[in-house]
């Protein structure tokens, strides 16, 4: 995560939320449906789903009527574990704290900023590990609700960056 959560991590959360909203319908959710609702190319979505499947977060069924489902109840997934699975690394805010490479930064023992980054990393991990998939889909009744919410929030991104 060294420079923020990547597109793959953000898309993984959206895909898992989409599947969570479909949970309980006893049907499989196709990649095409997720792709259309979430505005993610099918090719990129296949990469995201591969990460989620490898982490055993989703199960799949091939053939007509097949698709994907969550393996667990949405309340049993933390946002942190979903992002880590998609990113393939820790939630370190800077690359020198990302242990996934197997190397530590050579300046670790003398870096005056290290404690700041360690504390920030702990805050980020703590926050994302305290939130569950069910928290972000709580008031939604189906995947179509996410489209309505996105429409109502169109200007929010611009106001946050001022």
Coordinates of C-alpha atoms in Angstrom, one line a residue:
X1 CA 0.0 0.0 0.0
X2 CA 3.0 2.2 0.3
X3 CA 1.5 5.2 -1.5
X4 CA -2.2 4.6 -0.7
X5 CA -4.6 1.9 -1.5
X6 CA -4.4 0.9 -5.1
X7 CA -7.2 0.6 -7.6
X8 CA -7.1 -3.1 -7.1
X9 CA -7.7 -2.7 -3.4
X10 CA -10.5 -0.2 -3.9
X11 CA -12.2 -2.4 -6.5
X12 CA -11.9 -5.5 -4.3
X13 CA -14.0 -3.7 -1.6
X14 CA -16.5 -2.7 -4.2
X15 CA -16.8 -6.2 -5.6
X16 CA -17.1 -7.7 -2.1
X17 CA -19.8 -5.2 -1.3
X18 CA -21.6 -6.0 -4.5
X19 CA -21.5 -9.7 -3.6
X20 CA -22.6 -9.0 -0.1
X21 CA -25.7 -7.1 -1.4
X22 CA -26.6 -10.2 -3.4
X23 CA -26.0 -12.5 -0.5
X24 CA -29.1 -14.5 0.4
X25 CA -30.6 -14.6 -3.1
X26 CA -29.4 -18.2 -3.6
X27 CA -28.0 -17.2 -6.9
X28 CA -24.6 -16.8 -8.3
X29 CA -23.4 -13.3 -9.4
X30 CA -21.8 -13.2 -12.8
X31 CA -18.7 -11.2 -13.6
X32 CA -20.6 -9.4 -16.3
X33 CA -23.2 -8.2 -13.8
X34 CA -20.5 -7.0 -11.4
X35 CA -18.6 -5.4 -14.2
X36 CA -21.6 -3.5 -15.4
X37 CA -22.8 -2.3 -12.0
X38 CA -19.3 -1.4 -10.7
X39 CA -17.9 0.1 -13.9
X40 CA -14.9 -2.2 -13.8
X41 CA -13.6 -3.7 -17.0
X42 CA -14.2 -7.5 -17.1
X43 CA -10.5 -8.1 -17.7
X44 CA -9.4 -6.2 -14.7
X45 CA -12.3 -7.7 -12.6
X46 CA -10.9 -11.2 -13.4
X47 CA -7.6 -10.2 -11.7
X48 CA -9.4 -8.8 -8.7
X49 CA -11.6 -11.9 -8.4
X50 CA -8.5 -14.1 -8.7
X51 CA -7.0 -12.4 -5.6
X52 CA -10.3 -12.8 -3.7
X53 CA -10.6 -16.4 -4.7
X54 CA -7.0 -17.2 -3.8
X55 CA -7.7 -15.7 -0.3
X56 CA -10.8 -18.0 -0.1
X57 CA -13.1 -15.0 0.3
X58 CA -15.3 -16.1 -2.6
X59 CA -16.4 -19.3 -4.2
X60 CA -17.2 -19.8 -7.8
X61 CA -19.2 -22.0 -10.1
X62 CA -18.6 -22.4 -13.8
X63 CA -21.2 -22.7 -16.5
X64 CA -24.6 -21.3 -17.2
X65 CA -26.1 -19.8 -14.1
X66 CA -22.6 -19.7 -12.5
X67 CA -20.7 -16.9 -11.0
X68 CA -19.4 -15.9 -7.6
X69 CA -20.6 -15.9 -4.0
X70 CA -19.1 -14.9 -0.7
X71 CA -17.8 -17.8 1.4
X72 CA -18.8 -16.2 4.7
X73 CA -21.3 -13.8 6.1
X74 CA -20.4 -10.1 5.3
X75 CA -20.0 -9.5 9.0
X76 CA -17.1 -11.9 9.1
X77 CA -14.9 -10.0 6.6
X78 CA -12.9 -7.0 7.8
X79 CA -12.1 -4.3 5.3
X80 CA -8.4 -4.6 6.2
X81 CA -8.2 -8.3 5.3
X82 CA -9.9 -7.7 2.0
X83 CA -7.6 -4.9 1.0
X84 CA -4.5 -6.9 2.1
X85 CA -5.6 -9.8 0.0
X86 CA -6.1 -7.6 -3.1
X87 CA -2.9 -5.6 -2.5
X88 CA -0.8 -8.7 -1.8
X89 CA 0.9 -6.7 1.0
X90 CA 0.6 -5.0 4.3
X91 CA -1.2 -1.7 4.8
X92 CA 2.0 0.2 5.3
X93 CA 1.6 3.9 4.5
X94 CA 5.2 4.1 3.1
X95 CA 7.3 1.6 1.2
X96 CA 10.0 1.4 3.9
X97 CA 7.5 -0.3 6.2
X98 CA 6.2 -2.7 3.7
X99 CA 7.6 -6.1 4.8
X100 CA 6.2 -8.0 1.8
X101 CA 9.4 -7.6 -0.1
X102 CA 11.3 -9.3 2.7
X103 CA 13.8 -6.4 3.0
X104 CA 13.8 -3.7 5.6
X105 CA 14.8 -0.2 4.8
X106 CA 18.5 0.4 5.5
X107 CA 17.7 3.6 7.3
X108 CA 15.3 2.0 9.8
X109 CA 17.6 2.5 12.7
X110 CA 18.5 6.1 12.0
X111 CA 15.3 7.5 10.4
X112 CA 13.7 10.2 12.6
X113 CA 10.3 9.9 10.7
X114 CA 9.9 6.1 11.2
X115 CA 7.8 6.4 14.4
X116 CA 5.3 8.7 12.5
X117 CA 4.9 6.2 9.7
X118 CA 4.6 3.3 12.2
X119 CA 1.9 5.1 14.1
X120 CA 0.0 6.0 11.0
X121 CA 0.2 2.4 9.7
X122 CA -1.1 1.2 13.0
X123 CA -4.0 3.7 12.9
X124 CA -4.9 2.7 9.3
X125 CA -4.7 -1.0 10.0
X126 CA -6.7 -0.6 13.3
X127 CA -9.4 1.4 11.6
X128 CA -9.8 -0.9 8.6
X129 CA -9.6 -4.0 10.8
X130 CA -12.4 -2.6 13.0
X131 CA -14.8 -2.2 10.0
X132 CA -16.6 -5.1 8.4
X133 CA -18.1 -5.6 5.0
X134 CA -21.5 -5.6 6.6
X135 CA -20.8 -2.0 7.8
X136 CA -20.5 -0.6 4.3
X137 CA -23.5 -2.4 2.9
X138 CA -25.7 -2.0 6.0
X139 CA -28.5 0.2 4.6
X140 CA -28.4 -1.1 1.1
X141 CA -31.0 -3.6 -0.2
X142 CA -29.3 -4.6 -3.4
X143 CA -26.5 -3.9 -5.9
X144 CA -28.7 -1.3 -7.6
X145 CA -28.5 0.9 -4.5
X146 CA -24.8 1.4 -5.0
X147 CA -25.5 3.1 -8.3
X148 CA -27.9 5.5 -6.6
X149 CA -25.4 6.3 -3.9
X150 CA -22.7 6.9 -6.5
X151 CA -25.0 9.4 -8.3
X152 CA -25.7 11.3 -5.1
X153 CA -22.0 11.6 -4.3
X154 CA -20.7 12.8 -7.6
X155 CA -19.4 16.1 -6.3
X156 CA -18.0 14.8 -3.0
X157 CA -14.6 13.9 -4.4
X158 CA -14.0 17.4 -5.6
X159 CA -15.0 19.0 -2.3
X160 CA -12.7 16.7 -0.4
X161 CA -9.7 17.8 -2.4
X162 CA -10.0 21.6 -1.8

